[in-house]
XYZ file of C-alpha atoms in Angstrom:
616
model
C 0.962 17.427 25.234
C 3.773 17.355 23.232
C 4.756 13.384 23.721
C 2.593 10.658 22.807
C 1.175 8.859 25.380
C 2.460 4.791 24.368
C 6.335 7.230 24.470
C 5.865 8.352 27.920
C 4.311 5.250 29.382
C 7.144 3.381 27.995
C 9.915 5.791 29.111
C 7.847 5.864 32.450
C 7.968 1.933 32.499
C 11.643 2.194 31.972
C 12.904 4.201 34.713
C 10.501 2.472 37.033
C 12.489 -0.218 36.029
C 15.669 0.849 36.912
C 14.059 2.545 40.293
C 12.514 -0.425 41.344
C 14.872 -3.656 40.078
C 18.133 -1.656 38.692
C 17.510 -2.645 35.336
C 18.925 -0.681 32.894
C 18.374 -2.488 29.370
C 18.209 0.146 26.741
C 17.118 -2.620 24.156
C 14.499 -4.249 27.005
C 11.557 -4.468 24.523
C 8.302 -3.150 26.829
C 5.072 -5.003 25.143
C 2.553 -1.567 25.333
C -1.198 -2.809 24.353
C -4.749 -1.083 24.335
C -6.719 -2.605 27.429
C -9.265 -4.925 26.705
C -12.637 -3.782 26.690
C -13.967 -5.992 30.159
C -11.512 -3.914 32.134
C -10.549 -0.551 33.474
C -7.784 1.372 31.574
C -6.916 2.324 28.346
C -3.269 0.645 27.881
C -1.834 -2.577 29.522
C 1.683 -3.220 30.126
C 2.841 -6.507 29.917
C 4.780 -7.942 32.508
C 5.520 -11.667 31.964
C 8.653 -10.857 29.882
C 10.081 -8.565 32.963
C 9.978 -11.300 35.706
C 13.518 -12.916 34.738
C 15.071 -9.266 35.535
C 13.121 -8.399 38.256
C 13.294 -11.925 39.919
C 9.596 -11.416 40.775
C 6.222 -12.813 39.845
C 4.432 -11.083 37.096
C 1.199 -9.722 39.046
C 4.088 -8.596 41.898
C 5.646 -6.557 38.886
C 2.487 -4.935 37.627
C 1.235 -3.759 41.241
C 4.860 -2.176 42.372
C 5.247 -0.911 38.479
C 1.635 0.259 39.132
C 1.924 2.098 42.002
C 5.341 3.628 40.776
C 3.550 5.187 37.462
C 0.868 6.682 39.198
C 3.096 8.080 41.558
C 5.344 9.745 38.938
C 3.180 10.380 35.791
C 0.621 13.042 36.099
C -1.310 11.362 33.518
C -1.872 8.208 34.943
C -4.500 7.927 37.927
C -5.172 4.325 38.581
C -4.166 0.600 38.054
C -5.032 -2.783 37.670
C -3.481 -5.792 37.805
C -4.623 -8.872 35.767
C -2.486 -11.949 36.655
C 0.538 -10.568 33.962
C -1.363 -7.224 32.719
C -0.858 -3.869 34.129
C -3.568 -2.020 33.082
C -3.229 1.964 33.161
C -6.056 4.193 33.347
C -5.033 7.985 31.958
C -6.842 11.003 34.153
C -9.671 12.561 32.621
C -7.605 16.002 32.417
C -5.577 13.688 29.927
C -8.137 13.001 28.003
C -10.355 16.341 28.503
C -7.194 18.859 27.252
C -6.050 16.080 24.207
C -10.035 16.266 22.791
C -9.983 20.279 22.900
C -6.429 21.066 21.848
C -6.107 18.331 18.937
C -8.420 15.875 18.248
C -10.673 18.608 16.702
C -7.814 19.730 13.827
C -9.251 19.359 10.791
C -5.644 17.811 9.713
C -6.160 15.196 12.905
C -5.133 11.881 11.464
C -2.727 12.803 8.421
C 0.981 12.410 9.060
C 3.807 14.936 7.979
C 4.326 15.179 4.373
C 7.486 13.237 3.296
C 9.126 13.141 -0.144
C 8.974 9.362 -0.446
C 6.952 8.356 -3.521
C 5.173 4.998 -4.204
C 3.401 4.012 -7.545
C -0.200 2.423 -6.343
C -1.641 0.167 -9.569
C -4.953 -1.117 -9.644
C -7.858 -1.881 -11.823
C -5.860 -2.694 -14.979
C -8.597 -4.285 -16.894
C -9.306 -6.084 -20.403
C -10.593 -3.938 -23.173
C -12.813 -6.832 -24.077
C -15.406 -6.883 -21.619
C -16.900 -3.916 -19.366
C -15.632 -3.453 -15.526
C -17.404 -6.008 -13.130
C -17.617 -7.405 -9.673
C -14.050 -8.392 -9.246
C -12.632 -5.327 -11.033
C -14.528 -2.991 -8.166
C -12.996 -5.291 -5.348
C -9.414 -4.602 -6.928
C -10.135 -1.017 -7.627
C -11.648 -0.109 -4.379
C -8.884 -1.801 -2.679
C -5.872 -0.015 -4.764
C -7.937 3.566 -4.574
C -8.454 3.550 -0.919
C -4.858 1.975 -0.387
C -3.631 4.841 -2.340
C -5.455 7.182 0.107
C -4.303 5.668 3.092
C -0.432 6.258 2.163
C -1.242 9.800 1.381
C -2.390 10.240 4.661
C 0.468 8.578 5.913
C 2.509 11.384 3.944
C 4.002 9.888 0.970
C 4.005 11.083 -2.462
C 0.949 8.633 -4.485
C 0.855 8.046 -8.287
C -2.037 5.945 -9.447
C -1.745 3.960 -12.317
C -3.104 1.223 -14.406
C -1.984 -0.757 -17.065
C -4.601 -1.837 -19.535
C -4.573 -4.929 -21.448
C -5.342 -3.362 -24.827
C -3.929 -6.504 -26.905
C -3.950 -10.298 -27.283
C -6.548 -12.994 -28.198
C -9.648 -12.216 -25.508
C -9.666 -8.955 -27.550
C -9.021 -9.971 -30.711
C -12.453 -12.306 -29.713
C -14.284 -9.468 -29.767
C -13.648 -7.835 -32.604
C -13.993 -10.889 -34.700
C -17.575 -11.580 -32.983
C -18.497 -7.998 -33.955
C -16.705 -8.322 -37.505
C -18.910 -11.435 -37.976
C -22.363 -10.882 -36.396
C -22.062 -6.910 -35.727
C -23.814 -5.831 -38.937
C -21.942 -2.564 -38.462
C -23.824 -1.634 -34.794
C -22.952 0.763 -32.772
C -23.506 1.310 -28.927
C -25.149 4.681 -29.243
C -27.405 3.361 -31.968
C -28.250 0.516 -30.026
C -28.414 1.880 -26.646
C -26.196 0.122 -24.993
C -23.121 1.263 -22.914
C -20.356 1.236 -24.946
C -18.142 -1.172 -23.177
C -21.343 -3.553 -21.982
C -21.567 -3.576 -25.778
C -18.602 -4.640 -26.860
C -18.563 -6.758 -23.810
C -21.496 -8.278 -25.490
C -19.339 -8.923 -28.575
C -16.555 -11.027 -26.104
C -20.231 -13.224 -24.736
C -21.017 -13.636 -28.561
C -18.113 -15.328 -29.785
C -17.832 -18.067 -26.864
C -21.582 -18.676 -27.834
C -20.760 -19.222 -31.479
C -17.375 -21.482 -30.840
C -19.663 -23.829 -27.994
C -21.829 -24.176 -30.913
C -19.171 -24.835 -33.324
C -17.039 -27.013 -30.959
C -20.302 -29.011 -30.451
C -20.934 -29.517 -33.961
C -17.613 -30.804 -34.015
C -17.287 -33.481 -32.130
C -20.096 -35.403 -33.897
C -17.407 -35.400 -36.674
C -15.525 -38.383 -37.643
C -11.966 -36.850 -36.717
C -13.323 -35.863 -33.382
C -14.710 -39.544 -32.414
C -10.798 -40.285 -33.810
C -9.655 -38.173 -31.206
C -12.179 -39.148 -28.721
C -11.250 -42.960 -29.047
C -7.068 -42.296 -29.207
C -6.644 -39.740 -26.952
C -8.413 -40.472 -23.899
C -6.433 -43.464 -22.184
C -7.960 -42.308 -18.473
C -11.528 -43.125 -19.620
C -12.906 -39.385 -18.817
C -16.887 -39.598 -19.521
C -16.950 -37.795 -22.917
C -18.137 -34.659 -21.761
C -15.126 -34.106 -18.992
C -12.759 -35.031 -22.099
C -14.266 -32.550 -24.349
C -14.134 -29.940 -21.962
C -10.399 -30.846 -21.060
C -9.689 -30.771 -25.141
C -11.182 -27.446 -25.711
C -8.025 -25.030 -25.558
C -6.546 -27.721 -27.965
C -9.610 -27.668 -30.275
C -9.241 -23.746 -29.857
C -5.733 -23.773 -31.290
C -5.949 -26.948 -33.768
C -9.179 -27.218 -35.727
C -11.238 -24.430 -34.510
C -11.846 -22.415 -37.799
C -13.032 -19.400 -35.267
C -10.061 -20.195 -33.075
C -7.893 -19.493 -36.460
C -9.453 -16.615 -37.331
C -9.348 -14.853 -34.084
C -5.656 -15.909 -34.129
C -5.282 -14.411 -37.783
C -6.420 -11.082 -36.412
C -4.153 -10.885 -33.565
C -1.471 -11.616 -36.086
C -2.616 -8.858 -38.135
C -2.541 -6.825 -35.333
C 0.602 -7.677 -34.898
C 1.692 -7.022 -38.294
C 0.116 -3.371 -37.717
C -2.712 -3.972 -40.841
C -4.226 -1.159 -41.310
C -7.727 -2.190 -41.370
C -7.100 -4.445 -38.265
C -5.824 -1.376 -36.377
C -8.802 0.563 -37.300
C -11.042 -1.783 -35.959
C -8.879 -2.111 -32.739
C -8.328 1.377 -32.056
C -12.296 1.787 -32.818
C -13.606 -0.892 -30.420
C -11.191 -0.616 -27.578
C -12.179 3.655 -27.982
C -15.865 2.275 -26.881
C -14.930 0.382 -24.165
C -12.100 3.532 -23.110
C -15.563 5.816 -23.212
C -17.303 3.196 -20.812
C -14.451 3.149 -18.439
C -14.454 6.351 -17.613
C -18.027 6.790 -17.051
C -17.960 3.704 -14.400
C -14.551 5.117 -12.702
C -16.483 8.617 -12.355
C -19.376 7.052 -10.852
C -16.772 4.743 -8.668
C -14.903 7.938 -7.000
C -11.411 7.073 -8.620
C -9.356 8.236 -10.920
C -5.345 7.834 -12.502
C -2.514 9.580 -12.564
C -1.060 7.617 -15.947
C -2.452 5.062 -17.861
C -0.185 2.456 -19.461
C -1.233 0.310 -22.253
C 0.162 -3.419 -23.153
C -0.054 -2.647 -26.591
C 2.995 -0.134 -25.708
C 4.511 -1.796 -23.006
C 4.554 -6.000 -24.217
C 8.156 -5.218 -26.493
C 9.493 -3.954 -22.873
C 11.884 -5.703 -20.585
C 13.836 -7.284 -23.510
C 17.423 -5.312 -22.927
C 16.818 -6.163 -19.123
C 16.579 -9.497 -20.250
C 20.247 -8.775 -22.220
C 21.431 -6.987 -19.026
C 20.412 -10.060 -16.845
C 22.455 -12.333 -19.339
C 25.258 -10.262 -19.065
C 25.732 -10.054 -15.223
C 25.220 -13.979 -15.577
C 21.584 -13.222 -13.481
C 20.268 -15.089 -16.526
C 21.314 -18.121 -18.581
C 20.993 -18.763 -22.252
C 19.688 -22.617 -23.513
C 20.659 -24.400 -26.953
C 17.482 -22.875 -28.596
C 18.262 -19.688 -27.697
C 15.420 -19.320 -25.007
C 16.532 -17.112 -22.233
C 15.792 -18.556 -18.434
C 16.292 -17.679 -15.013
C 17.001 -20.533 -12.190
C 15.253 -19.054 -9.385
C 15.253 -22.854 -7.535
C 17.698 -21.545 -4.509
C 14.588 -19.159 -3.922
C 12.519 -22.368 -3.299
C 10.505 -21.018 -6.851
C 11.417 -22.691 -10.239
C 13.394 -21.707 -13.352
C 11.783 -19.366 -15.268
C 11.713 -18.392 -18.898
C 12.335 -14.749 -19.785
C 12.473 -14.835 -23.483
C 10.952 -17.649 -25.780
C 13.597 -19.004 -28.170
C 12.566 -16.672 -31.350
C 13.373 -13.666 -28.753
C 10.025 -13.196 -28.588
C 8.394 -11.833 -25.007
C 6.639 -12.952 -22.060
C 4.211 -11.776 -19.738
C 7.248 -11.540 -17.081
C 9.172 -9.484 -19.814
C 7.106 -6.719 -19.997
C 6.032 -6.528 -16.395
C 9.981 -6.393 -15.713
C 10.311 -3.729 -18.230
C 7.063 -1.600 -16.764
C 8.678 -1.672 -13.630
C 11.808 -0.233 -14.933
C 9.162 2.455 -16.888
C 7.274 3.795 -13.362
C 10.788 4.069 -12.156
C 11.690 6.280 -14.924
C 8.769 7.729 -15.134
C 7.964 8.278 -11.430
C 11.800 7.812 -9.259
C 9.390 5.679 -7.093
C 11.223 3.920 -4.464
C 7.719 1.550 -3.944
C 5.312 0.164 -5.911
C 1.792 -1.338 -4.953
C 0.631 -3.966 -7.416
C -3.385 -4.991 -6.913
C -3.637 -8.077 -8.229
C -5.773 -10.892 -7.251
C -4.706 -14.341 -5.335
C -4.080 -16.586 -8.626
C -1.160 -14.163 -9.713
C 0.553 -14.719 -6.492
C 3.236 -16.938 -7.523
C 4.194 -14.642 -11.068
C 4.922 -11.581 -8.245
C 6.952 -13.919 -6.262
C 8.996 -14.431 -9.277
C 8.949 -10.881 -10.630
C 10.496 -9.400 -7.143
C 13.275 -11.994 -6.785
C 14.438 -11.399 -10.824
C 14.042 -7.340 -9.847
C 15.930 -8.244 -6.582
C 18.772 -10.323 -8.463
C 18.978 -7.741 -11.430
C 19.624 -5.150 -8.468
C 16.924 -2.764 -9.827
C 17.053 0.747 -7.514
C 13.493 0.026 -6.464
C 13.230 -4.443 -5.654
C 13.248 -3.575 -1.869
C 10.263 -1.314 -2.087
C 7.644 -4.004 -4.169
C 4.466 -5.123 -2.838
C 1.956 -7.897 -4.556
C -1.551 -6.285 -3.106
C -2.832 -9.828 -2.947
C -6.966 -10.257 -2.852
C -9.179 -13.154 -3.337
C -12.229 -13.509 -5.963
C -15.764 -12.756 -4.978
C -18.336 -14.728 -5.454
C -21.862 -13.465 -5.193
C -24.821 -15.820 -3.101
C -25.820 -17.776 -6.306
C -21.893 -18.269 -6.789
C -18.628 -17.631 -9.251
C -18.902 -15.459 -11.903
C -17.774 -16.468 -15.584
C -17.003 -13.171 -18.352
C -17.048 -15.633 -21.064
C -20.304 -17.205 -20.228
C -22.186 -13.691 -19.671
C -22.750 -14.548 -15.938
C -20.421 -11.791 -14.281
C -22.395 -8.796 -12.830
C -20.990 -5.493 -14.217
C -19.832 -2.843 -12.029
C -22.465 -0.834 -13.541
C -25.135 -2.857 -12.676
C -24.009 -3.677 -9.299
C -23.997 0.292 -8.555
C -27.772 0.369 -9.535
C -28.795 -2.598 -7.517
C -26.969 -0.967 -4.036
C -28.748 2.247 -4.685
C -32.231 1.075 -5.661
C -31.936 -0.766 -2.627
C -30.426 1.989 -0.512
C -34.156 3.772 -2.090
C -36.434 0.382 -1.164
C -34.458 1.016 2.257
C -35.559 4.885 2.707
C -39.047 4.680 2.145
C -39.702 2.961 5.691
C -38.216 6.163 6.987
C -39.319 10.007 6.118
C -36.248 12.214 7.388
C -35.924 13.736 4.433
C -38.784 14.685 3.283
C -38.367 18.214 3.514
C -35.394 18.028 0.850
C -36.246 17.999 -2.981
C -36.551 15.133 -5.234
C -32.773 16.193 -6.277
C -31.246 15.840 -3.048
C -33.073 13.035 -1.867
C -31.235 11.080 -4.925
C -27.992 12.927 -4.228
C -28.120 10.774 -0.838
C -29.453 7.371 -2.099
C -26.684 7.438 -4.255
C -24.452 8.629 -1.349
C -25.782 5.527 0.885
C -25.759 3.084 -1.809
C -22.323 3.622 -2.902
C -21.268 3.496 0.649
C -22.852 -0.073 1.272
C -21.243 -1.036 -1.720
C -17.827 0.420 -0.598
C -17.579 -0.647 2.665
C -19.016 -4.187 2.328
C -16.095 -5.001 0.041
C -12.942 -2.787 1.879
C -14.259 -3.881 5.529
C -13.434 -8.032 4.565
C -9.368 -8.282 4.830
C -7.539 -8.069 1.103
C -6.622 -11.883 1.444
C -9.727 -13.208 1.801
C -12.328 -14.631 -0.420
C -15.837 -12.633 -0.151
C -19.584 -13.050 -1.218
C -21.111 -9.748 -1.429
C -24.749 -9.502 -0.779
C -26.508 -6.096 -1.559
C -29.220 -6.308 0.656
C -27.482 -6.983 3.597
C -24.394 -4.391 2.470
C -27.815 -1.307 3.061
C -28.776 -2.399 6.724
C -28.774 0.663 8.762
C -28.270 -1.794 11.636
C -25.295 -4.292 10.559
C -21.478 -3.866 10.443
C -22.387 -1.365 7.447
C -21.205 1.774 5.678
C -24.822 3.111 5.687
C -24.804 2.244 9.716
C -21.118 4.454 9.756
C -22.943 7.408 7.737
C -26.153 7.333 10.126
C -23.632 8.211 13.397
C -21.964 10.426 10.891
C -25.473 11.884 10.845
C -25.903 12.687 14.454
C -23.073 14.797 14.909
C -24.149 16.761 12.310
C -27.566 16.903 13.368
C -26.830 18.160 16.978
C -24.891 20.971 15.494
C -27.743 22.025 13.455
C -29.534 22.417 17.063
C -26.963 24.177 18.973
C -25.293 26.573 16.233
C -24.683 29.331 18.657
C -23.162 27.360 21.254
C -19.879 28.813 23.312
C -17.966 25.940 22.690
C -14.989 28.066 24.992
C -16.974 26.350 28.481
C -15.897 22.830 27.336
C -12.624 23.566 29.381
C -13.951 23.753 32.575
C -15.439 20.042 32.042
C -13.869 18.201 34.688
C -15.160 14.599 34.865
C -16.078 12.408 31.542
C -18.735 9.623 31.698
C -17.276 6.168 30.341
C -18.339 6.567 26.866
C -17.136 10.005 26.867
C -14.198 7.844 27.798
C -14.240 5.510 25.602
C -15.135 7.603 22.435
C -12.054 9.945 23.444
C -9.340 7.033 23.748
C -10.636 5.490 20.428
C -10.221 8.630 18.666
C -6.508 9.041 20.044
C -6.570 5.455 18.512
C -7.191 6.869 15.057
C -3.655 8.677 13.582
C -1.299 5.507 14.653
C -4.233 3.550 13.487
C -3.966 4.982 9.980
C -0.140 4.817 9.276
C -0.478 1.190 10.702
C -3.098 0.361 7.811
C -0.743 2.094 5.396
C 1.892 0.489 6.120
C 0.191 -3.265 6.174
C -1.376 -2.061 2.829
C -4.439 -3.114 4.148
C -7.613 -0.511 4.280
C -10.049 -3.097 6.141
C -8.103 -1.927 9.343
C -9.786 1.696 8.513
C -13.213 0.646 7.809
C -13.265 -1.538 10.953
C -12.473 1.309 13.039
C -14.892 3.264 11.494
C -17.489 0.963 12.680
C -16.129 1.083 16.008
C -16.291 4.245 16.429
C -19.937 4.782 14.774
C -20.633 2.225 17.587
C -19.237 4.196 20.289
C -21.026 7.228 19.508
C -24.343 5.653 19.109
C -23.516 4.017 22.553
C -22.688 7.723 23.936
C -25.884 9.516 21.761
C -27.837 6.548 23.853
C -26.506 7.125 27.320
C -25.793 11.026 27.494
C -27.732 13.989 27.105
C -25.812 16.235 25.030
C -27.971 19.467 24.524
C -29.530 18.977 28.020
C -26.635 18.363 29.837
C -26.850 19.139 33.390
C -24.299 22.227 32.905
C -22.800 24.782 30.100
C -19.647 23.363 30.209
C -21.116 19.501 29.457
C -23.079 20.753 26.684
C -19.961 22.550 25.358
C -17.566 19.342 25.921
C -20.123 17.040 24.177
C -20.935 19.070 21.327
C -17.033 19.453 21.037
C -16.541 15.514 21.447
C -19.617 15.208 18.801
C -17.879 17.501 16.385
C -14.326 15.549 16.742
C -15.854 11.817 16.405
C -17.698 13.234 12.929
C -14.901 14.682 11.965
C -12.787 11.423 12.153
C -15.492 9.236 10.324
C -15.615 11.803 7.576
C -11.914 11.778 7.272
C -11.747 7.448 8.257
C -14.243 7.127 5.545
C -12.817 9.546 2.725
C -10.342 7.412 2.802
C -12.533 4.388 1.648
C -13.467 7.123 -1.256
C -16.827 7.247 1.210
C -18.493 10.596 1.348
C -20.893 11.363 4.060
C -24.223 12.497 3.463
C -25.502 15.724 5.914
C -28.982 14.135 6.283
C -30.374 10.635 5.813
């Protein structure tokens, strides 16, 4: 069983085509599919795209194609043909000899080591504000990304970059400067980074107080009169004017900005404060990554990074990449790309966003030699990775062909968007409680574990609740928008993790029963039932299935099987008898199919950063 089976079909489909029609196209592409579920076979050859060279109708092609495959190929024993579909159906032998000599490696599923490396970012949050809803769907997304292409054999590096600096932080420290009263998190009992957090909450509170007081003034109704030539009702106008108000007459507005130039001056009390606060919200972090499953291979910090990217930015001028204005300002015309021109450097020299991230990049690949690298970043940054890949492309940076944007969209909970400033985001933290208290309201309908103590018992509510967290978020495809619900992530009986765990389960379970079972009978099995059948093909499904996923970046494809397959063996655990099977060798080949399947899910779902509980 050396060759895959898609290779030898296709070779097989090949020199049936030069038996049968003298066709002899080594670059003829043959269209190889899994057969759909309402009919017999496990692969389906498509034949529309063969009836100019054979001068013959499609279902003509599939029954003489047919016939010829199960004539010479051991491993096929019957066909089908569905108007343009050959469908194949592989011999149980096949299928019997591929379960007991490799689906049952403990390495099934993992590809070849290779030396290729790729840099996988995610996470990368503000030091303001603790980790929340949206942070978990970008760091569950980059973690279990960054597991898939290890499986696939490359070389990972995690990393984040935190946003350490800049005006949202410097709001915090102000608010706690102000209204603080020297507190601490430990002697108020808070989390350290939900308390600073509560700091970043504060100070919107205080300027919506201050702005409000403001426009009662006489300056304001000045404004209010001159300024507003569209008619807006006053209070879309005055929500319109607030970043203005923020950087023209706001007296917190000026302070906050005061402190960030301080910062940037490196005051020494300003420092103090900074390092001091953004060491709470560091201690938080961690504690919420632990409890998460993740964790980094570097961290990189804006407050090192922002000065980066500015003798690129020289570099780009000098291969004429970039072009110089009047004022000094340093821009790139990226309009033949169908994007816009770009500034690199303000006109004081000064940098932007795009500066540094063009300098990280050139960092990791110093750092790392990566030839990819995997940025997690939601939907609204779309267009600035766009525009940071074509300048890398055009600067002819070692690594441009290798960049991927990890796009995701927002998600919104069932009462809606979330807002950080306005205090109504739900913190990772909190979301993890929620999933496992009602992973616990979930377990007291049923008593399986009672025999377990009060310790392992929680060990596996907190197993199932961070799984219905988990996989309610990876399962939805990157790109689109989600609402997460955490009662309906803990159904044992929905498209679930907790549902994927429960099969998980079974196998185990069955084991437990039959520990002393000669598994050396299951080859003299001879004939499989359908969802022996079934549950076989999908797991030969699963390694092509996982360097596919890799490949797309895209983890959903992973979970989605897992379901699948947790459905198939429920299906089989249903319709089978597996420890009374009617002979030694059926018990043998199903304990041996039951071992394989949980095997797979474990692995399937370790990739999701899922574990799998023993017992539920």
């Amino acid at each position: 069983m050396t060759q895959q089976l898609p290779d030898l079909l296709t070779a097989g489909v090949r020199d049936g085509l030069q038996a049968l029609y003298q066709v002899t196209d080594p670059n003829l592409d043959i269209t190889l599919q899994s057969t759909r579920k309402e009919f017999d076979g496990e692969f389906t050859i498509v034949t529309f795209p063969l009836t100019r060279l054979a001068k013959k109708k499609p279902e003509q092609i599939g029954a003489e194609l047919g016939q010829y495959l199960k004539t010479e190929l051991e491993e096929v024993s019957d066909y089908n043909v569905i108007k343009g579909f050959l469908n194949l159906v592989i011999t149980d032998r096949y299928w019997i000899e591929f379960l007991l000599q490799q689906a049952q490696a403990t390495d099934f599923g993992r590809s070849p080591k290779t030396d290729e490396r790729v840099v996988v970012e995610f996470s990368s949050p503000n030091t303001n504000k603790p980790l929340h809803l949206g942070h978990v769907r970008n760091i569950l997304l980059g973690w279990s990304t960054s597991q898939l292409l290890e499986a696939a054999g490359f070389d990972v590096k995690r990393v984040q970059i935190i946003n350490d600096r800049g005006i949202a932080i410097c709001k915090s420290m102000l608010a706690w400067q102000r209204y603080g009263e020297e507190a601490t998190p430990a002697g108020k009992g808070v989390k350290p980074d939900h308390f600073v957090g509560q700091f970043y909450v504060l100070f919107e509170q205080r300027f919506q107080e201050e702005y409000a007081d403001w426009q009662q003034t006489t300056t304001a109704k000045t404004i209010l009169q001159d300024k507003n030539p569209k008619q807006l009702p006053e209070e879309a106008f005055w929500k319109a004017y607030k970043n203005t108000y923020f950087n023209t007459y706001s007296a917190l507005g000026g302070a906050a900005k005061d402190m960030l130039l301080r910062w940037e001056d490196k005051d020494p009390d300003t420092i103090t404060l900074w390092k001091r606060m953004n060491g709470w919200v560091y201690e938080g972090f961690t504690e919420t990554y632990r409890r998460l499953g993740v964790s980094f291979d570097k961290l990189y910090y804006e407050s090192d990074t922002y000065l980066l990217g500015k003798d690129m930015a020289q570099a780009g001028l000098e291969k004429g990449v970039f072009y110089q204005k009047e004022d000094g300002s340093v821009f790139v015309d990226l309009t033949d790309a169908k994007l816009d021109e770009k500034a690199i450097l303000r006109s004081d020299g000064t940098s932007l966003y795009i500066t540094q991230d063009l300098g990280t990049a050139r960092l990791r690949y110093d750092d790392f030699g990566a030839t990819r690298m995997v940025y997690t970043v939601g939907d609204e940054q779309n267009y600035h990775f766009q525009v940071l890949f074509e300048i890398l492309k055009r600067l002819e940076e070692p690594y441009a062909a290798g960049l991927y944007h990890l796009s995701y969209g927002m998600v919104d909970l069932p009462t809606g968007k979330m807002k950080s400033r306005e205090g109504t985001v739900v913190d990772a933290d909190d979301l993890m409680d929620e999933v496992i208290q009602e992973a616990y309201n979930s377990s007291l309908e049923r008593d399986a574990t009672s025999e377990l103590s009060a310790d392992e018992r929680r060990e596996i509510i907190r197993m199932i609740g961070m799984a219905a967290l988990k996989f309610q978020i990876i399962k939805v495809g990157p790109q689109k928008r989600m609402t997460f619900d955490p009662k309906e992530s803990v159904d044992l009986q929905g498209q679930t993790g907790p549902y994927v765990q429960n099969a998980y389960v079974r196998t185990r379970a069955v084991w437990r029963k039959a520990p002393d079972t000669d598994l050396a009978a299951a080859a003299d099995y001879q004939q499989l039932e359908p969802t022996e059948r079934e549950l076989i093909s999908q797991l030969y499904a699963y390694p092509a299935l996982v360097r596919d996923a890799a490949t797309q970046y895209d983890p959903s494809q992973v979970a989605m099987y897992c379901y699948e397959l947790a459905k198939g063996l429920h299906k089989f655990w249903h319709d089978v008898s597996i420890l009374n099977a009617d002979s030694p060798a059926a018990v043998a080949f199903r304990l041996s199919l039951c071992r394989a399947v949980g095997n797979v899910l474990k692995h399937g779902m370790g990739l999701l950063g899922i574990e799998m509980p023993e017992r539920m």
